[in-house]
CSV table of N, CA, C and O in Angstrom, one decimal:
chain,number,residue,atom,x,y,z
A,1193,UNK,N,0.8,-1.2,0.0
A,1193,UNK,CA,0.0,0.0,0.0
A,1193,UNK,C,0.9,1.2,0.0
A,1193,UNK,O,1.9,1.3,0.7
A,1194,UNK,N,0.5,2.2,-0.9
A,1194,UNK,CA,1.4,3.6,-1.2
A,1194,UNK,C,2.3,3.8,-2.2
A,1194,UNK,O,2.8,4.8,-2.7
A,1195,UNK,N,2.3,2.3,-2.3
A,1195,UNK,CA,3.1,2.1,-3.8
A,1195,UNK,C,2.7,3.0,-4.7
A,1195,UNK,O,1.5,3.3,-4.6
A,1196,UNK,N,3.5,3.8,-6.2
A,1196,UNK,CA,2.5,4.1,-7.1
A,1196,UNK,C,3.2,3.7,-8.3
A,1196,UNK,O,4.0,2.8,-8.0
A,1197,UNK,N,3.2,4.0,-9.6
A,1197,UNK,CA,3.6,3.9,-11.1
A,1197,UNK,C,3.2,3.0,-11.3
A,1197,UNK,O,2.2,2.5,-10.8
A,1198,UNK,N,4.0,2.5,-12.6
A,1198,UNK,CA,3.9,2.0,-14.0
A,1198,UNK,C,2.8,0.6,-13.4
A,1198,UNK,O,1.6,0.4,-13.6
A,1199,UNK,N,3.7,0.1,-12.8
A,1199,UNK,CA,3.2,-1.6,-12.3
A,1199,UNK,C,2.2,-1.6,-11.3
A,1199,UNK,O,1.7,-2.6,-10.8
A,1200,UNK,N,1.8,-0.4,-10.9
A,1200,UNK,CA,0.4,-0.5,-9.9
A,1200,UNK,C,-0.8,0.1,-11.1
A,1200,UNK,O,-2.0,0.0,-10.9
A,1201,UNK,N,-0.2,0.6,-12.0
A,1201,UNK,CA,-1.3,0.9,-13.1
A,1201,UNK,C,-1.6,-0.4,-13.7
A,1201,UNK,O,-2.7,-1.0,-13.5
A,1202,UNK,N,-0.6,-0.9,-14.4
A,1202,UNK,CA,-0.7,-2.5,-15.0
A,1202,UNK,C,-1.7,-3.4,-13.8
A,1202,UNK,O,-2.8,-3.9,-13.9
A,1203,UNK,N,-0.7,-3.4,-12.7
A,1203,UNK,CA,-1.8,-4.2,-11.5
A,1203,UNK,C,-3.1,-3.8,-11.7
A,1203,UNK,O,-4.0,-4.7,-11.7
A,1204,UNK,N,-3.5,-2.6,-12.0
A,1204,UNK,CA,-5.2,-2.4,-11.9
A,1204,UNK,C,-5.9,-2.6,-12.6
A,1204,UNK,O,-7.1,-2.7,-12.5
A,1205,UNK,N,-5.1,-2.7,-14.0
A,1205,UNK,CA,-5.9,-3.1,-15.5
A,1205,UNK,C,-5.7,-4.4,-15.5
A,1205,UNK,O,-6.7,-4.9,-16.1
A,1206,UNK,N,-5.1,-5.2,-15.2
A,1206,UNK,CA,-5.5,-6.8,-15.0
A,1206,UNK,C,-6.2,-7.2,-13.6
A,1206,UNK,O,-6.6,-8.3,-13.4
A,1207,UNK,N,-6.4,-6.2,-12.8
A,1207,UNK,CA,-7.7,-6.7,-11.6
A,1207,UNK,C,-8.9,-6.3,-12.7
A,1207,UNK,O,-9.8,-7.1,-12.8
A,1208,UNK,N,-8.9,-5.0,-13.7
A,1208,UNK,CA,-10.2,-4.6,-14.1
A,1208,UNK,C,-10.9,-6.1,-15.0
A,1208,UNK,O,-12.0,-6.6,-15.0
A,1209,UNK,N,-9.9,-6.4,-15.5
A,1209,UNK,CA,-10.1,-7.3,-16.5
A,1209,UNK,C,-10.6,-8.3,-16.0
A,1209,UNK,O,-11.5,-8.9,-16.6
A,1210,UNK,N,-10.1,-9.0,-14.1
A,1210,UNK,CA,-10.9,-10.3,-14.0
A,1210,UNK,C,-12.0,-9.3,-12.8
A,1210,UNK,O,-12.2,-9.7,-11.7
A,1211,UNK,N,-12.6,-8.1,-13.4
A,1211,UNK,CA,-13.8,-8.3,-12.8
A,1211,UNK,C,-13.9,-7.0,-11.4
A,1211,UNK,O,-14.8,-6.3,-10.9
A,1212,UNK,N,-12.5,-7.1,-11.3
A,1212,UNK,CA,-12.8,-5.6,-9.9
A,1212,UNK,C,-12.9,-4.7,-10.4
A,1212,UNK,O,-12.6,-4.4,-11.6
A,1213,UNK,N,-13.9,-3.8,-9.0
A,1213,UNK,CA,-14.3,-2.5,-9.2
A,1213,UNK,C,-13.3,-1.4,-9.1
A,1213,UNK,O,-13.7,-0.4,-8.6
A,1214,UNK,N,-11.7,-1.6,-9.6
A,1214,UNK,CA,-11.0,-0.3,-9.3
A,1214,UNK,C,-10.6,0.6,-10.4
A,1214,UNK,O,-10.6,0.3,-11.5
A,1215,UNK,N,-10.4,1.7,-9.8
A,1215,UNK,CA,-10.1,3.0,-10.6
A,1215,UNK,C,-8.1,2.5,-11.1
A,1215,UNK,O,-7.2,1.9,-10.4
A,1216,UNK,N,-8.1,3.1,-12.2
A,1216,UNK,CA,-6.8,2.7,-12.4
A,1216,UNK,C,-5.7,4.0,-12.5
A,1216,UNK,O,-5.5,4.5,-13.7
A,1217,UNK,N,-5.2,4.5,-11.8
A,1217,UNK,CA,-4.9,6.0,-11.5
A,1217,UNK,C,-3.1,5.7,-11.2
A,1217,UNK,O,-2.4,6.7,-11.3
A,1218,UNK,N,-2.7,4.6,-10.8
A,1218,UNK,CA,-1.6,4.3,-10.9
A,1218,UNK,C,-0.8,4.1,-9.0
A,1218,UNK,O,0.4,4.0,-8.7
A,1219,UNK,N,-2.1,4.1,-8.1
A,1219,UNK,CA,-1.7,5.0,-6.8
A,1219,UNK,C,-2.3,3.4,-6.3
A,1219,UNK,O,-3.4,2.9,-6.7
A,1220,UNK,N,-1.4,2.7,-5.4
A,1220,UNK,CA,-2.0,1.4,-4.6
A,1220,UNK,C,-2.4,2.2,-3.3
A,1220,UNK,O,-1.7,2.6,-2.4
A,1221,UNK,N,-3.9,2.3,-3.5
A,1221,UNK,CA,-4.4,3.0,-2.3
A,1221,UNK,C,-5.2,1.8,-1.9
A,1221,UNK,O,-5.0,0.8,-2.4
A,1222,UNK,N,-6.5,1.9,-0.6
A,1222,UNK,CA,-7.3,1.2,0.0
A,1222,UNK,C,-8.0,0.6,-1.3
A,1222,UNK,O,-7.9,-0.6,-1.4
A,1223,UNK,N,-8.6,1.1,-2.1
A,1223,UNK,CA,-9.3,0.5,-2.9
A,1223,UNK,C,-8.7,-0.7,-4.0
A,1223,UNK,O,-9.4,-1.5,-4.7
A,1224,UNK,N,-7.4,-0.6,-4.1
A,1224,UNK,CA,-6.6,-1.4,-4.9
A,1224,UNK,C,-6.2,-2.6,-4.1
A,1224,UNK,O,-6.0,-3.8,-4.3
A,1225,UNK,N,-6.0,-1.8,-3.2
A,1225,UNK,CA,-5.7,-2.9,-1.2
A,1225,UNK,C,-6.7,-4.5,-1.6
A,1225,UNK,O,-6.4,-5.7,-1.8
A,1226,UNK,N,-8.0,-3.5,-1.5
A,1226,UNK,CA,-9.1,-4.7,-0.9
A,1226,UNK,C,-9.6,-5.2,-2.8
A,1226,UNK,O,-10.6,-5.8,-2.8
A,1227,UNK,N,-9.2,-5.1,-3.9
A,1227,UNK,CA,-9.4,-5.7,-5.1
A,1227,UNK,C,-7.9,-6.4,-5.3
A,1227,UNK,O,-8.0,-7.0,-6.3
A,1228,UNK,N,-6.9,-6.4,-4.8
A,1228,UNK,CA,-6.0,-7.7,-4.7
A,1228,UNK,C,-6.3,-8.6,-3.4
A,1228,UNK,O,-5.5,-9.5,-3.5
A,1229,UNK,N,-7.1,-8.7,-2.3
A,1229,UNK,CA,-7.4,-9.4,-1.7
A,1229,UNK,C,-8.5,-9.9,-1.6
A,1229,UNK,O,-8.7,-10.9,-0.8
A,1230,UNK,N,-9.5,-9.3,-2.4
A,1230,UNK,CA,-10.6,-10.4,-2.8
A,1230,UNK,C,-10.3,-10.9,-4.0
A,1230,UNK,O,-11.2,-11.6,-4.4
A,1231,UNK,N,-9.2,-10.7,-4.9
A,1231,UNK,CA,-8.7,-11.1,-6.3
A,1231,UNK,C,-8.1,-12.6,-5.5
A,1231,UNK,O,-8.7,-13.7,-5.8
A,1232,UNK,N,-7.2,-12.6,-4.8
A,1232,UNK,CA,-6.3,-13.5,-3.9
A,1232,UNK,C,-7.4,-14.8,-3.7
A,1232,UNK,O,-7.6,-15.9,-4.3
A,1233,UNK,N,-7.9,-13.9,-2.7
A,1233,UNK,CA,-9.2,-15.3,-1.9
A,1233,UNK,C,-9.8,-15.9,-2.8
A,1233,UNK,O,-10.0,-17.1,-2.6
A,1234,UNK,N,-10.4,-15.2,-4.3
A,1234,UNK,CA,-11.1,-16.0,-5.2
A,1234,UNK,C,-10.5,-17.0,-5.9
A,1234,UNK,O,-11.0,-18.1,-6.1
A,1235,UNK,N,-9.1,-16.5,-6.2
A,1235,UNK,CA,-8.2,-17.4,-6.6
A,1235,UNK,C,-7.0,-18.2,-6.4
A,1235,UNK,O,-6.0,-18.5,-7.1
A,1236,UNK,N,-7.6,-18.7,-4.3
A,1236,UNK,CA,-7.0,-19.4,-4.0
A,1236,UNK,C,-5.7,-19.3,-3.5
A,1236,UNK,O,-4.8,-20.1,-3.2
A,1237,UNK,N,-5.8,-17.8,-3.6
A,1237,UNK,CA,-4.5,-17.3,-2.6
A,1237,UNK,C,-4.3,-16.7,-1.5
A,1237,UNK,O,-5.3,-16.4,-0.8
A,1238,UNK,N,-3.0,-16.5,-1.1
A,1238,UNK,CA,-3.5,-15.9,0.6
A,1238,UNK,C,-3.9,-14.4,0.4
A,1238,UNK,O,-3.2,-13.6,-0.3
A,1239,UNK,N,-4.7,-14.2,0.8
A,1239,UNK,CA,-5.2,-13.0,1.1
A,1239,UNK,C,-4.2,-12.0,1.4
A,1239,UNK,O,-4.6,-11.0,2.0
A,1240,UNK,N,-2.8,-11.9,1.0
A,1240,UNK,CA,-2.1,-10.7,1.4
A,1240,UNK,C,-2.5,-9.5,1.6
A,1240,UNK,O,-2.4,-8.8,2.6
A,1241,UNK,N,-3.1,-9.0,0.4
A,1241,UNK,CA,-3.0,-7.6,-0.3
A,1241,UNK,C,-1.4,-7.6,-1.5
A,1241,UNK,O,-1.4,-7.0,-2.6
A,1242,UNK,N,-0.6,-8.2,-1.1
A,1242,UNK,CA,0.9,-8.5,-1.5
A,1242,UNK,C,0.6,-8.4,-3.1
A,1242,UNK,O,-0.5,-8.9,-3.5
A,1243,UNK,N,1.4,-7.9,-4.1
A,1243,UNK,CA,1.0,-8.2,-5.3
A,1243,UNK,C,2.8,-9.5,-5.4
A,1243,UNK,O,3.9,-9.1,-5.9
A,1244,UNK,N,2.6,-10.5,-4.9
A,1244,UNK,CA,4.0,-11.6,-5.0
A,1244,UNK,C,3.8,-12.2,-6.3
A,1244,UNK,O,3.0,-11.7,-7.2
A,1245,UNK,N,4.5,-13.2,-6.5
A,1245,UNK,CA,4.9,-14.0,-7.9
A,1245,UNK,C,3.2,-14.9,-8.5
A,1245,UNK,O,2.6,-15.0,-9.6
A,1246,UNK,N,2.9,-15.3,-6.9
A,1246,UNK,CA,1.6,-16.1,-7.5
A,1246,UNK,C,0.5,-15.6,-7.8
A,1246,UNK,O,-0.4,-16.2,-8.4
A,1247,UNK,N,0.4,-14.0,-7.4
A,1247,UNK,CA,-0.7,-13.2,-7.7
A,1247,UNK,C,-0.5,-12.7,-8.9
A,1247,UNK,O,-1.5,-12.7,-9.6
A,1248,UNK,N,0.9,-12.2,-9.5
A,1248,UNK,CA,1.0,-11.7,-11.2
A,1248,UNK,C,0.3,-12.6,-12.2
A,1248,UNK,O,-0.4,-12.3,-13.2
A,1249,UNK,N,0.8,-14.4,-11.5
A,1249,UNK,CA,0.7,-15.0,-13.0
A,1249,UNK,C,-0.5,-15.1,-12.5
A,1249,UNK,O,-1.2,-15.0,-13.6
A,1250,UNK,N,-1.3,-15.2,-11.5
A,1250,UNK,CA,-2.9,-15.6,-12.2
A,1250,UNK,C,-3.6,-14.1,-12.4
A,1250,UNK,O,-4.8,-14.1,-12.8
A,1251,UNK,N,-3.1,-13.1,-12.4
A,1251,UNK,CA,-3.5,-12.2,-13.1
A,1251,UNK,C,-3.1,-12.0,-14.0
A,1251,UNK,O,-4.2,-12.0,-14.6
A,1252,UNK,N,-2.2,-11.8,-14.9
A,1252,UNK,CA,-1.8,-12.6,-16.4
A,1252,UNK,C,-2.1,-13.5,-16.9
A,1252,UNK,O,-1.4,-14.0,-17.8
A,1253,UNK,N,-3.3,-14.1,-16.5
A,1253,UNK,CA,-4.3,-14.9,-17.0
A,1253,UNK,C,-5.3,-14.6,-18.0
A,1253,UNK,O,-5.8,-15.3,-18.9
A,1254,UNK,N,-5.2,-13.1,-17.7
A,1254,UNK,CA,-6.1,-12.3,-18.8
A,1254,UNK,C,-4.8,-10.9,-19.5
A,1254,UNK,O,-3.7,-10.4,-19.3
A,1255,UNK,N,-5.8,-10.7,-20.2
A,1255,UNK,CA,-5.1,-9.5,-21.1
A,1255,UNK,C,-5.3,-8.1,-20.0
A,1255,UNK,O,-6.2,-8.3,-19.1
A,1256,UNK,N,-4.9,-7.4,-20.0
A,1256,UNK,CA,-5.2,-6.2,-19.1
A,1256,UNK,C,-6.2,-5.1,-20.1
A,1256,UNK,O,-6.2,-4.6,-21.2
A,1257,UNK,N,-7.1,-5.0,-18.9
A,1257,UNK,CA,-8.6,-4.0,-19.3
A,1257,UNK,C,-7.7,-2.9,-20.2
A,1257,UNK,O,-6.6,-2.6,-19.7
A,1258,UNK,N,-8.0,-2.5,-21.3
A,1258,UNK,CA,-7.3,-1.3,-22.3
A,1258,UNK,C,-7.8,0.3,-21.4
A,1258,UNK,O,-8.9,0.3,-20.9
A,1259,UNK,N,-7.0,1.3,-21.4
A,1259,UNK,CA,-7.7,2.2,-21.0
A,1259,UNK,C,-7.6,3.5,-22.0
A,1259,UNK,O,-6.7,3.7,-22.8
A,1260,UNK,N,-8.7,4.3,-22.1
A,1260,UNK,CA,-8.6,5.4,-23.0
A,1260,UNK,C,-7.9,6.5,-22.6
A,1260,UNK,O,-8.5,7.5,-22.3
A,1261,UNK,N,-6.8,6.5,-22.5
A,1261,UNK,CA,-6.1,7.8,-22.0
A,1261,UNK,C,-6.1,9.0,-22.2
A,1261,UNK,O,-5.3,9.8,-21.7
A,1262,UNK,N,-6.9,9.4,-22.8
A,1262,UNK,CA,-7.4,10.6,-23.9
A,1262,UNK,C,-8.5,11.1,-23.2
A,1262,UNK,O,-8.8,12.3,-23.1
A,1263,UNK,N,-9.0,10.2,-22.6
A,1263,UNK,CA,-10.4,10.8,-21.8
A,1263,UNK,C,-10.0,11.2,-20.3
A,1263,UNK,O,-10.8,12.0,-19.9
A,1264,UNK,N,-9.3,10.9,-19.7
A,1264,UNK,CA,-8.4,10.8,-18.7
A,1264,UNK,C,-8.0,11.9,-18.1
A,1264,UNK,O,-8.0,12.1,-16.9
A,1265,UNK,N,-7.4,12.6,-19.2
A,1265,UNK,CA,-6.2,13.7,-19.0
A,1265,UNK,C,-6.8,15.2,-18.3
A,1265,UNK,O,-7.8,15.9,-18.6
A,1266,UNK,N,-6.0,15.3,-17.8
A,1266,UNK,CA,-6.3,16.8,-16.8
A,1266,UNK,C,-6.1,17.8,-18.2
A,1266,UNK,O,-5.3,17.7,-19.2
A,1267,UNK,N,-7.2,18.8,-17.8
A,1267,UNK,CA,-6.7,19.6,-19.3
A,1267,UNK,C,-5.5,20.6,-18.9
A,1267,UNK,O,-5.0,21.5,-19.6
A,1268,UNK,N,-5.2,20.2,-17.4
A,1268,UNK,CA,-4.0,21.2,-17.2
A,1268,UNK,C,-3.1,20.6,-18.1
A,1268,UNK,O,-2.3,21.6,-18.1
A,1269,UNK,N,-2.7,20.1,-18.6
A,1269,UNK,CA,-2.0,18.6,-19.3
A,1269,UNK,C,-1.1,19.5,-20.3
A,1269,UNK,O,0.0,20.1,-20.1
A,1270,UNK,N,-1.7,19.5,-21.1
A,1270,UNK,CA,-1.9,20.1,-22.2
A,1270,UNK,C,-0.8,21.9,-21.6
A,1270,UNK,O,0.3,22.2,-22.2
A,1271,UNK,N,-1.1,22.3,-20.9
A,1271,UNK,CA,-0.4,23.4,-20.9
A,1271,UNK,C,1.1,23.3,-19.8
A,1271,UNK,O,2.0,24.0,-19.8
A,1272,UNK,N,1.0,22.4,-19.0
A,1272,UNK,CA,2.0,21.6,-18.4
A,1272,UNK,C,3.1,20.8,-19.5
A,1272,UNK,O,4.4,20.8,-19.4
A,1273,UNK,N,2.5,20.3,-20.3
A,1273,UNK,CA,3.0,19.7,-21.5
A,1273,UNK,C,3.8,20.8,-22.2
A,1273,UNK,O,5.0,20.6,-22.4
A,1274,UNK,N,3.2,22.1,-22.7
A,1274,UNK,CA,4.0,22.9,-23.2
A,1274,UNK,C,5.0,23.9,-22.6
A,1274,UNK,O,5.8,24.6,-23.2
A,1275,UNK,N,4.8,23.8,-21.6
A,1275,UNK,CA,5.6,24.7,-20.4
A,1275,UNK,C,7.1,23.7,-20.3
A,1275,UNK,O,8.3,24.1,-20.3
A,1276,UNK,N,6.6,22.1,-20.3
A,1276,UNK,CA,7.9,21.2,-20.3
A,1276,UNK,C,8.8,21.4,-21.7
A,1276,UNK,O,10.0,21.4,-21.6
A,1277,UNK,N,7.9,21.5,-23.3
A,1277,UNK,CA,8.7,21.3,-23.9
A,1277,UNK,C,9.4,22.6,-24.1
A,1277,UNK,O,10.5,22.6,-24.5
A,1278,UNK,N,8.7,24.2,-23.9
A,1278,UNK,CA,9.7,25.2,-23.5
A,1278,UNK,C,11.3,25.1,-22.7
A,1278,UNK,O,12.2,25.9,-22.8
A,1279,UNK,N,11.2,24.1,-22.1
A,1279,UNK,CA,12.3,23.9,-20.9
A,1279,UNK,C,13.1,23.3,-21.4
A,1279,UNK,O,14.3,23.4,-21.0
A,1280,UNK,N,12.4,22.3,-22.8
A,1280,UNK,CA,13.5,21.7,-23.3
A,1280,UNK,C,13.3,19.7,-22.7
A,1280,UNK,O,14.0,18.7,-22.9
A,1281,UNK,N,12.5,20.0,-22.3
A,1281,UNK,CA,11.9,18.1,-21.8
A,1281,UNK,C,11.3,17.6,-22.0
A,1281,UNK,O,10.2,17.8,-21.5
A,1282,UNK,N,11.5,16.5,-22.9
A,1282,UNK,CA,11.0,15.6,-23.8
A,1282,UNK,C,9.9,14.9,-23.1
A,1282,UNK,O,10.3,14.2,-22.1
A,1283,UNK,N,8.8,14.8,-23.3
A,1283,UNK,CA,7.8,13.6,-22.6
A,1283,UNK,C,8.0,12.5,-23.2
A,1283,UNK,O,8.5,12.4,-24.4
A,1284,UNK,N,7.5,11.1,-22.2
A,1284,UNK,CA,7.6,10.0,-22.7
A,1284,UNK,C,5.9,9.8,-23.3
A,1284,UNK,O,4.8,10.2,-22.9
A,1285,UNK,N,6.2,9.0,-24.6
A,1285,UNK,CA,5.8,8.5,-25.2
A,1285,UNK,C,4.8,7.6,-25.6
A,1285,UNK,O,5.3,6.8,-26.4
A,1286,UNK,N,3.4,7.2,-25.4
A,1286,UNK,CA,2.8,6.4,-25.4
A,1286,UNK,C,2.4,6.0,-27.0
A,1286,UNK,O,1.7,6.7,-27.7
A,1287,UNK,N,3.2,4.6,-27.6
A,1287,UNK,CA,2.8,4.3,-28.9
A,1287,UNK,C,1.5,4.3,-28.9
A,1287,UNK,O,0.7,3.9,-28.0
A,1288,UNK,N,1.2,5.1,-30.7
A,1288,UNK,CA,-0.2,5.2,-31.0
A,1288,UNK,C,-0.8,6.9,-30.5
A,1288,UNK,O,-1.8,7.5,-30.8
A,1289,UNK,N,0.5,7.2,-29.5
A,1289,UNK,CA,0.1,8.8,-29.2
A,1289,UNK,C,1.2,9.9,-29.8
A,1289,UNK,O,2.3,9.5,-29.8
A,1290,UNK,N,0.9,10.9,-30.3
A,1290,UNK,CA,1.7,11.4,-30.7
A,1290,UNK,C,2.6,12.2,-29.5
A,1290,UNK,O,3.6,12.9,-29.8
């Protein structure tokens, strides 16, 4: 719990996929808590909350829920965005986004 990035985003789009109700925002808060531990119990694991070895692969069971990132974005974004490449800082990259 408090964890955040890349791999607690991935974590949330393969809970969405078998079925939990979580927001995928990239932040392992309470709500991400209690959809890896009822993910666990359903599937025969210990209830950690823990995202360990045996919880990835039966969540890689499925494809991860796709998200629209487009819909997503703070429209501060957009002017945050240009403020960085003024500075000279390249954003990373999402293939398929320009």
């Amino acid at each position: 719990r408090g964890d955040r990035g890349d791999l607690v985003v991935w974590a949330q789009q393969l809970l969405r996929a078998h079925g939990a109700p979580v927001g995928v925002d990239g932040e392992y808060d309470a709500d991400t808590l209690r959809a890896v531990r009822a993910f666990q119990a359903t599937n025969e694991l210990r209830p950690s909350g823990s995202i360990d070895d045996r919880t990835w692969r039966a969540l890689l069971a499925r494809a991860p829920e796709e998200i629209d990132w487009s819909r997503r974005r703070d429209p501060s974004f957009a002017r945050d965005a240009r403020v960085l490449d003024a500075l000279g800082v390249e954003l990373a990259r999402t293939p398929g986004r320009p």
